[in-house]
Tab-separated table of C-alpha atoms and ligand atoms in Angstrom:
chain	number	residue	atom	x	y	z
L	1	UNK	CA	-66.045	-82.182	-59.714
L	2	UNK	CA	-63.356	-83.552	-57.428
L	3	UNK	CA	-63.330	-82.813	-53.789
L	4	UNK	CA	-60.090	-80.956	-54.524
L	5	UNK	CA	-61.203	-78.976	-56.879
L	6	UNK	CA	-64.311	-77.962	-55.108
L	7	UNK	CA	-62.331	-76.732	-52.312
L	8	UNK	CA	-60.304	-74.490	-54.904
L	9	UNK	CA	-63.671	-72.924	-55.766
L	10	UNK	CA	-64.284	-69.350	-54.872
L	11	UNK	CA	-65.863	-69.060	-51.660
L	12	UNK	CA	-69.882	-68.703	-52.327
L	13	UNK	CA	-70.394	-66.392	-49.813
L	14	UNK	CA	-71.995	-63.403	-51.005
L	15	UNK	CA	-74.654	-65.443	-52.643
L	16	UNK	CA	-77.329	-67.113	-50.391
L	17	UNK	CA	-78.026	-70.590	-50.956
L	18	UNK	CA	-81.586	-71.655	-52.711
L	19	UNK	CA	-83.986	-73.570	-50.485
L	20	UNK	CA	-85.352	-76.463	-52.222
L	21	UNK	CA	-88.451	-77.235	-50.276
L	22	UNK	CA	-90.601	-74.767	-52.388
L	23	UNK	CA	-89.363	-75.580	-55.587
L	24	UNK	CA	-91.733	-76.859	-58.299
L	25	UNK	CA	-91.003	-79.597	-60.782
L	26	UNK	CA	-90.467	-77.098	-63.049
L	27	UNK	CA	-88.217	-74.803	-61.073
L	28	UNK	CA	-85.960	-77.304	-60.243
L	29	UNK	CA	-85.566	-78.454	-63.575
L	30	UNK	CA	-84.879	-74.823	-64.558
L	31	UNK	CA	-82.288	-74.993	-61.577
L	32	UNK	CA	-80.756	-78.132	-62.833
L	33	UNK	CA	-80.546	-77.162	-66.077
L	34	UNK	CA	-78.510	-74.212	-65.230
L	35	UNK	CA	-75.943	-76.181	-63.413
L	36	UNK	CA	-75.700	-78.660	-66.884
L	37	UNK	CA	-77.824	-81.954	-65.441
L	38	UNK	CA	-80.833	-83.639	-66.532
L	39	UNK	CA	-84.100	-82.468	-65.877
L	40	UNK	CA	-84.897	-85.849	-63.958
L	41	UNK	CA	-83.146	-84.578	-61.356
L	42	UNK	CA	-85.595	-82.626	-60.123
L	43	UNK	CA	-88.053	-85.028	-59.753
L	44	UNK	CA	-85.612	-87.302	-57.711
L	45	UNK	CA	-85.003	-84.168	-55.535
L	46	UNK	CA	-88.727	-83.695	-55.053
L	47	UNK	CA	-89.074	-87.595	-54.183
L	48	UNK	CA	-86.165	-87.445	-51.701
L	49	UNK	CA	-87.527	-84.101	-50.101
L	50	UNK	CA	-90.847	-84.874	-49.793
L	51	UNK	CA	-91.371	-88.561	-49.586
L	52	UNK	CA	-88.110	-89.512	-48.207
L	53	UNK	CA	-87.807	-86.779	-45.860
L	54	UNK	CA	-83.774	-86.505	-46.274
L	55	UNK	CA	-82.177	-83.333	-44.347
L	56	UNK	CA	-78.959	-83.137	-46.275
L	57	UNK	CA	-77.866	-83.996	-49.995
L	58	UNK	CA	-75.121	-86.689	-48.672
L	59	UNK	CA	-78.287	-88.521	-47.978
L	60	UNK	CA	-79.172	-88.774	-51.520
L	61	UNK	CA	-77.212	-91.910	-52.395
L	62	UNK	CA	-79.107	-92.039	-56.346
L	63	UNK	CA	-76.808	-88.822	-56.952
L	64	UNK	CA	-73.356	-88.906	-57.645
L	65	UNK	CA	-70.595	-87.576	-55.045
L	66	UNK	CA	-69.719	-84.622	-57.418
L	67	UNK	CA	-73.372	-83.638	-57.774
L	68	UNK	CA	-74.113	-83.711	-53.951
L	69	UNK	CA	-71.119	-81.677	-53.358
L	70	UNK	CA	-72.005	-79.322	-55.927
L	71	UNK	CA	-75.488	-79.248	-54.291
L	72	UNK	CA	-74.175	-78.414	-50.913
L	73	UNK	CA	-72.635	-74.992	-52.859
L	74	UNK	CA	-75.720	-73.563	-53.937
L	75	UNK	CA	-78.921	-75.275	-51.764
L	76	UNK	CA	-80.037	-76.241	-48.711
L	77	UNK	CA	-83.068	-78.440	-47.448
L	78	UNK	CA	-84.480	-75.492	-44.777
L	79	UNK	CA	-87.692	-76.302	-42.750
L	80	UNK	CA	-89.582	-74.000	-41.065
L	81	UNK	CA	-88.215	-73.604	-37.276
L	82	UNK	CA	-90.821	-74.644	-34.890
L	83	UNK	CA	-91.466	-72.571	-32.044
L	84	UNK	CA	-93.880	-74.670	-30.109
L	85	UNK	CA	-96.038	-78.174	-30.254
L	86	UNK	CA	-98.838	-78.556	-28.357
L	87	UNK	CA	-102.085	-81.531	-28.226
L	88	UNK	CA	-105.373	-81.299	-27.738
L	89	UNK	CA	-106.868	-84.056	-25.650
L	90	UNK	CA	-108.993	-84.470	-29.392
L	91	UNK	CA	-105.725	-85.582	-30.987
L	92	UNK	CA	-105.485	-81.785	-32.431
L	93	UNK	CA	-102.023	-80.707	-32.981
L	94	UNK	CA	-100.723	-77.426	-33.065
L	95	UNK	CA	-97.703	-75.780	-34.785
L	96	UNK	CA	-96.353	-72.446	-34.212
L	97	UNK	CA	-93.271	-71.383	-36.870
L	98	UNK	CA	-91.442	-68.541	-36.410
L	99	UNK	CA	-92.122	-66.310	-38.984
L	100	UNK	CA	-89.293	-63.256	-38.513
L	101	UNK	CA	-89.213	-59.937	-36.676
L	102	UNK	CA	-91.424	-61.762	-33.935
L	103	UNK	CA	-94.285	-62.915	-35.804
L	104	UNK	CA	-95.533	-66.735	-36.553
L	105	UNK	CA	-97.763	-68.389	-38.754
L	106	UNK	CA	-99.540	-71.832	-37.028
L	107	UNK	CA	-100.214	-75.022	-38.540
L	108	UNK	CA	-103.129	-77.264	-36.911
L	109	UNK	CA	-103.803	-81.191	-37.663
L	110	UNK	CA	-107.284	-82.683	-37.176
L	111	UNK	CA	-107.382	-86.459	-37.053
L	112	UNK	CA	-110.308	-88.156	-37.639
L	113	UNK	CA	-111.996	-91.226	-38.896
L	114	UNK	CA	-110.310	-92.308	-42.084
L	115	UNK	CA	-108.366	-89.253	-42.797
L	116	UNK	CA	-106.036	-86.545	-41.468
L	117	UNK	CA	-106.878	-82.940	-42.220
L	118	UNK	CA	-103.542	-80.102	-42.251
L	119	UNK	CA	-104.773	-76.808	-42.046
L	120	UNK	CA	-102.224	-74.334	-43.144
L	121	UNK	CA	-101.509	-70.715	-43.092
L	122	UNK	CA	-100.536	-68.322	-46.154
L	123	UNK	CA	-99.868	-64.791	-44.781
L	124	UNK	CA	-98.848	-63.515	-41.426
L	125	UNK	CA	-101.639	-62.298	-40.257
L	126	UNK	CA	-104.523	-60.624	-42.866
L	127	UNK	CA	-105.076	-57.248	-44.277
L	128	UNK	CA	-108.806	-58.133	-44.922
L	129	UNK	CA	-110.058	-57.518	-41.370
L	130	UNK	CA	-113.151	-59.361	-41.356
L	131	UNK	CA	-115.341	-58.430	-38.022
L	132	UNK	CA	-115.083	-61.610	-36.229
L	133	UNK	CA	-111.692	-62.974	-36.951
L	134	UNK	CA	-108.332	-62.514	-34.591
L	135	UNK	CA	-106.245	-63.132	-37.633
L	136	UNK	CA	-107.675	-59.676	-39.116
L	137	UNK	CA	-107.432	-58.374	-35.887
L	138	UNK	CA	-103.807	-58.682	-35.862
L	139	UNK	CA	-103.217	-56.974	-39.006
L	140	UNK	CA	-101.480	-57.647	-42.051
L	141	UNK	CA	-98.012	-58.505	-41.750
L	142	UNK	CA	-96.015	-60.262	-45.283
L	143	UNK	CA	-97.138	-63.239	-47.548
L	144	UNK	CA	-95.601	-66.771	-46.547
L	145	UNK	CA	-93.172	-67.343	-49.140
L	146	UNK	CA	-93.588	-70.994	-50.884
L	147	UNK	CA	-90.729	-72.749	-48.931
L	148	UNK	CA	-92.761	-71.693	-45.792
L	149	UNK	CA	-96.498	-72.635	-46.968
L	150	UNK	CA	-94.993	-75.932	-47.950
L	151	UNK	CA	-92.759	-75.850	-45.436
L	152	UNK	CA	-95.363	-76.885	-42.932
L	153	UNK	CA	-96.750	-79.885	-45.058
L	154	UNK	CA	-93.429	-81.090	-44.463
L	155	UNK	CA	-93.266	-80.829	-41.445
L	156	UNK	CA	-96.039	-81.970	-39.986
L	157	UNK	CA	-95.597	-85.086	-42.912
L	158	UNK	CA	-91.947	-85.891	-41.259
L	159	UNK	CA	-93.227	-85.801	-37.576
L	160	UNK	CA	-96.948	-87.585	-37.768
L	161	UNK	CA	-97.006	-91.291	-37.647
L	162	UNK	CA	-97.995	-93.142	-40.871
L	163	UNK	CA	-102.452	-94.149	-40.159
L	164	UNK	CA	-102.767	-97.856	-39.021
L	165	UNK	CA	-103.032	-98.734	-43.222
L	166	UNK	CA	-99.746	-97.501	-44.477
L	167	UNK	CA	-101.114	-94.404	-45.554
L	168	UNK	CA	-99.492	-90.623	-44.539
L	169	UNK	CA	-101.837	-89.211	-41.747
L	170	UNK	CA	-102.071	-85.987	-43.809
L	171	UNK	CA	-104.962	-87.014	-46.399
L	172	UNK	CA	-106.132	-83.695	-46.333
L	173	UNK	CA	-104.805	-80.364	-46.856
L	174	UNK	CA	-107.001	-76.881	-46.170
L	175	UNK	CA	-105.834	-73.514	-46.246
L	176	UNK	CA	-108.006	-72.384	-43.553
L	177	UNK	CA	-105.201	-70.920	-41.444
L	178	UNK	CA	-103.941	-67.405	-40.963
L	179	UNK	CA	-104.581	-65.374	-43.920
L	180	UNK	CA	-106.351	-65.050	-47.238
L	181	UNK	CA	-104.507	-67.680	-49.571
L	182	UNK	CA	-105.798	-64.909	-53.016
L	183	UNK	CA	-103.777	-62.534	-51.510
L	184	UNK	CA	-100.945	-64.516	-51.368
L	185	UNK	CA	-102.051	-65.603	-55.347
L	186	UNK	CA	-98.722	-66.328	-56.702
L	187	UNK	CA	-96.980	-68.576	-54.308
L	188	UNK	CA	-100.071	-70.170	-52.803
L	189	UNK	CA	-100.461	-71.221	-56.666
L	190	UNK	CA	-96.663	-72.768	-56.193
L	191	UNK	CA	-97.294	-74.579	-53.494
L	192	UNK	CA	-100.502	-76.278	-54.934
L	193	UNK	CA	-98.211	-77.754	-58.076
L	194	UNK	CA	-96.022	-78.839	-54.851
L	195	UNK	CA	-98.859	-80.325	-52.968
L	196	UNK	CA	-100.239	-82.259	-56.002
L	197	UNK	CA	-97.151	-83.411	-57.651
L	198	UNK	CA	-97.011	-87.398	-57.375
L	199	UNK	CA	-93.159	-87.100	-56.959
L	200	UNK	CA	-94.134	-85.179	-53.531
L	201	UNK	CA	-97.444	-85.559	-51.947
L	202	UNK	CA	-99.145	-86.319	-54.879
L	203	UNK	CA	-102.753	-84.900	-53.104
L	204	UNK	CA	-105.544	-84.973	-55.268
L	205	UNK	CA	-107.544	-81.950	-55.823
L	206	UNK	CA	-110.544	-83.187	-53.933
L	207	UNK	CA	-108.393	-83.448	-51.052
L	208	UNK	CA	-106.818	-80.046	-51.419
L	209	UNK	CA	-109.402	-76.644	-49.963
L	210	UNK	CA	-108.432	-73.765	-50.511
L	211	UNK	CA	-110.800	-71.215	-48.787
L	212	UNK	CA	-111.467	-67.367	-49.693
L	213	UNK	CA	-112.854	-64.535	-48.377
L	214	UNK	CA	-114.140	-63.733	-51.969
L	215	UNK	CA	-111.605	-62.150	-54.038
L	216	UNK	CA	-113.327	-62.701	-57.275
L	217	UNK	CA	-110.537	-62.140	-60.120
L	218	UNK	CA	-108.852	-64.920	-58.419
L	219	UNK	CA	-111.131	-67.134	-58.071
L	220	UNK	CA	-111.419	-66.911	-61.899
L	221	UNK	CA	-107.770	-67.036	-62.250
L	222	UNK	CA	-107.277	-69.650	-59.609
L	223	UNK	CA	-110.275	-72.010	-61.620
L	224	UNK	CA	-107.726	-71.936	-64.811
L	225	UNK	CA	-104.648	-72.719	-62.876
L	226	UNK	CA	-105.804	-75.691	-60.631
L	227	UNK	CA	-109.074	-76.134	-59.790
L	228	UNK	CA	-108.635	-77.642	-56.356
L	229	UNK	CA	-111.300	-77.556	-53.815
L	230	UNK	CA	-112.910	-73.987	-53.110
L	231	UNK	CA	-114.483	-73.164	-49.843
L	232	UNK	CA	-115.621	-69.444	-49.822
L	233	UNK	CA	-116.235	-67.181	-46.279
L	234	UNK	CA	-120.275	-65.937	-46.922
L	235	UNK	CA	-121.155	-65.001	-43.184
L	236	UNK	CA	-124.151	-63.653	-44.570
L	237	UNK	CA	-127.187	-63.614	-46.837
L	238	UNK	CA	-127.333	-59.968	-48.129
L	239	UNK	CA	-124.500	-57.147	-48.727
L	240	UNK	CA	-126.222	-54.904	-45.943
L	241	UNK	CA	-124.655	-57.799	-43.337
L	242	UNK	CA	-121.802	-58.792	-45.098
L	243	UNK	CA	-120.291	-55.520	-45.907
L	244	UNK	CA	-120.016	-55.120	-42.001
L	245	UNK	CA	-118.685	-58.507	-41.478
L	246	UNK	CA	-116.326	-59.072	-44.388
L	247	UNK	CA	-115.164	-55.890	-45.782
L	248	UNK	CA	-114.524	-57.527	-49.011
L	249	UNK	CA	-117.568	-57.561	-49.782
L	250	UNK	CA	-117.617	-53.709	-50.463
L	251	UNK	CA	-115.187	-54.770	-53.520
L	252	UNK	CA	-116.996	-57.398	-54.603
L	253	UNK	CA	-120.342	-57.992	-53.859
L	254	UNK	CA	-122.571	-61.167	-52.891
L	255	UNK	CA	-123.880	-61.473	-56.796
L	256	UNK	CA	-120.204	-60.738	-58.278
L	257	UNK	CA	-118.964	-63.461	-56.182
L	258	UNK	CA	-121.420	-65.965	-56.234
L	259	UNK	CA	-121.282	-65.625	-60.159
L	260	UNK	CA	-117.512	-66.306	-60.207
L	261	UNK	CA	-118.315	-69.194	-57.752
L	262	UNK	CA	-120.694	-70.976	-60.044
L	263	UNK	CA	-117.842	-70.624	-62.843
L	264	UNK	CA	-115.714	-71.933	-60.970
L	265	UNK	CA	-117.682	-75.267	-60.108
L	266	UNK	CA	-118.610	-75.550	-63.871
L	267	UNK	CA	-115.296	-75.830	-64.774
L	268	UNK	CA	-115.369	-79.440	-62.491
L	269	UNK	CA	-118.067	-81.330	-63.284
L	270	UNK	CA	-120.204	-82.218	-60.211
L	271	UNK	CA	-117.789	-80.742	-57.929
L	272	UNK	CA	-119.559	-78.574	-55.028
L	273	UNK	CA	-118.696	-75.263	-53.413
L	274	UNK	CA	-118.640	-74.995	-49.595
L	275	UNK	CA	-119.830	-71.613	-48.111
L	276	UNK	CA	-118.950	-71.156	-44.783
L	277	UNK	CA	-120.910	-69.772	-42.482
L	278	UNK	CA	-119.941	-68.324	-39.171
L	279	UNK	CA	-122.117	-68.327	-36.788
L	280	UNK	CA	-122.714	-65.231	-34.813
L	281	UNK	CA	-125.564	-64.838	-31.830
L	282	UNK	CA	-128.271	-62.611	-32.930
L	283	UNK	CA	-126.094	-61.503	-36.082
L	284	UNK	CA	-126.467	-63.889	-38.650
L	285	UNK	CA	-128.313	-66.565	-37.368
L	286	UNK	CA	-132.395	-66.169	-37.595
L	287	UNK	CA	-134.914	-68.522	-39.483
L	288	UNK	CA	-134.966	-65.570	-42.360
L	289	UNK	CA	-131.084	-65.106	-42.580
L	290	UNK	CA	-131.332	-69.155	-43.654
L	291	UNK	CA	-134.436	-68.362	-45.596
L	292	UNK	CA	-131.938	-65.403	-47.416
L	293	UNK	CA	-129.491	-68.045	-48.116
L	294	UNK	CA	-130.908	-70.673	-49.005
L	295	UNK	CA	-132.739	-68.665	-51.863
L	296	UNK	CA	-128.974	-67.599	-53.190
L	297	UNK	CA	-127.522	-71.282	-52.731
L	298	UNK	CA	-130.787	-73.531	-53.767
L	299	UNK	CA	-130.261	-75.759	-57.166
L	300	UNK	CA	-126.534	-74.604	-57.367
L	301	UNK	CA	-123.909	-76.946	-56.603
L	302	UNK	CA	-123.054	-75.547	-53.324
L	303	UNK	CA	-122.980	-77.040	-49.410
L	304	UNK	CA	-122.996	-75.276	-46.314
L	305	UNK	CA	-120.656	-75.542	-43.399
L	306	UNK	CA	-121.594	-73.844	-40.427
L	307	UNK	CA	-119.020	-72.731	-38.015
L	308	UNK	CA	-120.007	-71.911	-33.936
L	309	UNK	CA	-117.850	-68.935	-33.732
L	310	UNK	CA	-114.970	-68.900	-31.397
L	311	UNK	CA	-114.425	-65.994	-29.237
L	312	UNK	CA	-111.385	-64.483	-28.754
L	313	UNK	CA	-110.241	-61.524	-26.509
L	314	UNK	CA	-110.834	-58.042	-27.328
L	315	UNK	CA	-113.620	-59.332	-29.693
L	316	UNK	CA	-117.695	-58.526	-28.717
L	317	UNK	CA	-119.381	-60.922	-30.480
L	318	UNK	CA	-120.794	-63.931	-29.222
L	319	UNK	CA	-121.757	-67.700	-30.483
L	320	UNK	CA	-124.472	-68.473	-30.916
L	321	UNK	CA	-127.053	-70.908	-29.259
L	322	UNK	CA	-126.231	-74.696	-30.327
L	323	UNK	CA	-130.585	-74.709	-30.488
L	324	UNK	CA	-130.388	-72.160	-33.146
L	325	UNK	CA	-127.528	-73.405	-35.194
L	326	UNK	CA	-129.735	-77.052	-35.080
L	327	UNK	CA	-132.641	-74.588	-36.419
L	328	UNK	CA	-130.485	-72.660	-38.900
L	329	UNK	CA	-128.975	-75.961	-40.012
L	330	UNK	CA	-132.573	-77.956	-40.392
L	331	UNK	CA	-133.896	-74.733	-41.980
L	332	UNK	CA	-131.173	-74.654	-44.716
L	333	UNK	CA	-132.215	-78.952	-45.026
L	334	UNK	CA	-135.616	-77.759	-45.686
L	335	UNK	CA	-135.005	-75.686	-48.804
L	336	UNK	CA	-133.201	-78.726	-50.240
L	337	UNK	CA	-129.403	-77.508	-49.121
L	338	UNK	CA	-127.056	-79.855	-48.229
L	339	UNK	CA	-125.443	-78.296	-44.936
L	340	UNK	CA	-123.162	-79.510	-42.011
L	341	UNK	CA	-121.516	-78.063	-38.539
L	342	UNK	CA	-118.312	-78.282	-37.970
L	343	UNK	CA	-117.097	-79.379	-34.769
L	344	UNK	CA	-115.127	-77.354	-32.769
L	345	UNK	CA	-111.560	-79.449	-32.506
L	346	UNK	CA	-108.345	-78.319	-30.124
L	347	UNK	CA	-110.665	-75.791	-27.849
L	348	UNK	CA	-108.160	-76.550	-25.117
L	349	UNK	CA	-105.042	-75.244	-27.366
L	350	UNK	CA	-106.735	-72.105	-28.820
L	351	UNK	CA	-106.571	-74.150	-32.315
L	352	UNK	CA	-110.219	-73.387	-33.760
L	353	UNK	CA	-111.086	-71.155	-36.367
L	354	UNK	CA	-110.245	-67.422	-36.153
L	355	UNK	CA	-108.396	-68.373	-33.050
L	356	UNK	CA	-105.257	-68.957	-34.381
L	357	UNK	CA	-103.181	-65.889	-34.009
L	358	UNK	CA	-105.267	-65.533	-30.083
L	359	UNK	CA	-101.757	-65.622	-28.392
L	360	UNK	CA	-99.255	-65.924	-30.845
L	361	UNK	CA	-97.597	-62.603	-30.332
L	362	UNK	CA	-97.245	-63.514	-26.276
L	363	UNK	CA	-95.422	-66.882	-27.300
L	364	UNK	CA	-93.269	-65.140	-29.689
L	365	UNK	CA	-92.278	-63.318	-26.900
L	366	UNK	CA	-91.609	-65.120	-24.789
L	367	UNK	CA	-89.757	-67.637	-26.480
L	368	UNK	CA	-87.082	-65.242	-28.116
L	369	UNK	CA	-86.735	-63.427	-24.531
L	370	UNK	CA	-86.110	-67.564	-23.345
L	371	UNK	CA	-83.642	-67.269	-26.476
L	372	UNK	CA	-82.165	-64.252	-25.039
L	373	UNK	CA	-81.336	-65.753	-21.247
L	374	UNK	CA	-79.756	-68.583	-23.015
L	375	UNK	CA	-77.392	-66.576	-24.913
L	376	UNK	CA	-76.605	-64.640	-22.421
L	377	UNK	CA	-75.595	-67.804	-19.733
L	378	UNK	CA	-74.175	-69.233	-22.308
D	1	LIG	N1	-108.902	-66.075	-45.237
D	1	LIG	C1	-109.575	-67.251	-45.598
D	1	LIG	C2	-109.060	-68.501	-44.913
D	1	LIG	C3	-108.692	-68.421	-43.467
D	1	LIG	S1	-109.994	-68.270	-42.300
D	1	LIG	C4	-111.063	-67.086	-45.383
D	1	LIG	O1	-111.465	-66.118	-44.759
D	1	LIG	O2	-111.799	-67.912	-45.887
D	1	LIG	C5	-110.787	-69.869	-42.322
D	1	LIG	C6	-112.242	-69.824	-41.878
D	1	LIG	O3	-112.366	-69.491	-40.485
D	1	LIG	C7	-113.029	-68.757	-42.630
D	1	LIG	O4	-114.276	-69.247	-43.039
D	1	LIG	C8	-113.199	-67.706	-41.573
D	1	LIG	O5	-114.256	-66.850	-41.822
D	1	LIG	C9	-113.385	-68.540	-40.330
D	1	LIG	N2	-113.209	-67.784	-39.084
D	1	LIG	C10	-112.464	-66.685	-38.873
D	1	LIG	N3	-112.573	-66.281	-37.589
D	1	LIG	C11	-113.404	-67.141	-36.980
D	1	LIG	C12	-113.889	-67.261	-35.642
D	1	LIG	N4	-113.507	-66.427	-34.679
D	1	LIG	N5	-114.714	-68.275	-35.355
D	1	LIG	C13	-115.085	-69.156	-36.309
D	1	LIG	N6	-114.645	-69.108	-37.589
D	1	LIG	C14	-113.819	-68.102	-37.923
D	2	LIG	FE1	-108.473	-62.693	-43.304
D	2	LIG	FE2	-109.961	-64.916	-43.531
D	2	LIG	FE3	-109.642	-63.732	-41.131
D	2	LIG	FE4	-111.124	-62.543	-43.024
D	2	LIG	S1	-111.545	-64.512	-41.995
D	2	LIG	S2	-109.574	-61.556	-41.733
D	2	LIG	S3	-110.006	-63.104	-44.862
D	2	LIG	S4	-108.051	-64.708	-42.361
């Protein structure tokens, strides 16, 4: 198509324009099928997207003038808008995205030795309401569409500094953010094909966690779609506990889900589960709650990873004693588990576990009343 005779087009007004971030290999073939090119296309798109980091088609100098033009009709290249940056004196970095109607979804990176961990968010906030989480405390709000879950990838992937090797500082992707990724089934699923796809950022599925509260029919599902990494919430070593802590439980019980679990691992061979493990002073944390566990966990391929709980306001419950978590953690060694604490990264910017959505709402705030002023002087 000319430039002349694209200007003699009807106006494309009334239809909105397709973001390409989220599209799959096999949506944008789809796509470019419908508008009569190859299907190679699409994985040149994904390439220039996600590994060249272009903004605008005229960047893409591999596609013709006509097909860039046309692209500019129907598509644009939309990242998330950033509402705020901050960094931890640990090197943490924080994202907050505006999510509409003044909500956002945050994005934390965790550098360490040898790799670079991106821990994303799936929902705005979570309908699941687990006892100790300010996430559930917010509420549920709407699912993260696909452009935005991989929205923040990209992000992050455009603004971090390549490691000292050559490598991209994200190694690493968790969805340990805001949400419960099995709620969001369907375009969490999306994103994964987007995450692992070598002609993006061609993660392996080691290096991919996705971590649930224990939605069992999805775990099942989810181990016949793409087996990536699986980190499940436990929080506790009998249904009595974890029906108060994790109302999902109520649904689907410790031996439901620790059944789907195991099927899920078989399905990889020698591939572990990590149960996480919150831990909450005088709640979950005695020599017998580690004696429970261990007796569910022992000669199955699963790991532990403790997490010191992180208080947040309007929440009672308190972490517990670093002297008990050594004792839970060398009890669980005992009985043959393999078991690890997670550090505590970007305390100073509220960027811990469960902390995430702490003071989201206030920034929101005040950031679209900042918007306001603007306007106005303007
Ligand atoms: N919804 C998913 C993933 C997001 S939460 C899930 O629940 O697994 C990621 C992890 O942080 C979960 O293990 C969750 O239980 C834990 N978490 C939530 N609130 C926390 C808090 N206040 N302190 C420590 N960990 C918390
Ligand atoms: Fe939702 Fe996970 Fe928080 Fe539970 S811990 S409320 S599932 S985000």
């Amino acid at each position: 198509m000319s430039d002349e005779s694209a200007k003699m087009m009807p106006a494309k007004r009334d239809k909105p324009k397709i973001n390409l971030i989220g599209r799959t290999e096999a949506q944008l073939q789809d796509f470019f099928a419908g508008i009569g090119e190859k299907p190679f296309r699409a994985r040149q798109i994904l390439q220039w997207i996600h590994q060249r980091n272009a903004t605008r088609f005229d960047e893409m100098s591999d596609l013709s003038k006509a097909l860039r033009n046309q692209l500019d009709q129907v598509a644009i290249i939309a990242l998330p808008e950033v509402i705020s940056e901050q960094k931890s004196s640990d090197g943490t970095i924080k994202w907050l995205f505006e999510s509409g109607a003044g909500q956002a979804v945050e994005t934390v990176f965790i550098p360490e030795l040898g790799r670079g961990t991106l821990c994303i968010s799936s929902q705005v906030g979570c309908a699941l309401d687990c006892a100790f989480c300010a996430t559930g405390a917010q509420g549920f709000n709407r699912n993260l569409n696909v452009d935005e879950i991989v929205g923040q990838v990209t992000h992050a992937n455009r603004h971090l500094p390549r490691r000292p090797t050559g490598d991209p500082a994200i190694s690493n992707v968790v969805f340990m953010g805001m949400g419960e990724p099995l709620a969001n089934y369907r375009n969490v699923v999306l994103a994964l094909d987007i995450l692992l796809s070598d002609y993006a950022y061609g993660l392996s599925k080691r290096r991919i966690t996705v971590s649930t509260s224990g939605i069992v029919p999805q775990i099942e599902k989810l181990g016949d779609a793409c087996n990536v990494s699986l980190a499940v919430s436990l929080h506790a070593p009998s249904d009595e506990l974890r029906d108060k802590l994790v109302p999902i439980n109520r649904m689907h019980p410790i031996a439901d889900l620790l059944e789907a679990c195991w099927r899920y691992a078989a399905k990889r061979a020698n591939r572990f589960i990590t149960f996480e493990y919150v831990m909450l002073r005088d709640i979950n944390d005695s020599v017998e709650h580690a004696d429970e566990l261990a007796a569910l966990l022992k000669d199955r391929p699963a790991k532990v990873n403790l997490i010191p709980f992180n208080p947040f306001i309007g929440n009672e419950y308190e972490r517990s004693r670093p002297e008990t978590i050594r004792n839970f953690q060398k009890r669980l060694r005992h009985h043959g588990l393999v078991s690890t604490t997670r550090k505590t990264r970007g305390d100073d910017i509220d960027a811990a576990c469960g902390q995430l959505a702490g003071k989201v709402r206030d920034k929101v705030r005040v950031r679209l009343s900042e918007k306001k002023q603007r306007t106005a002087t303007a």
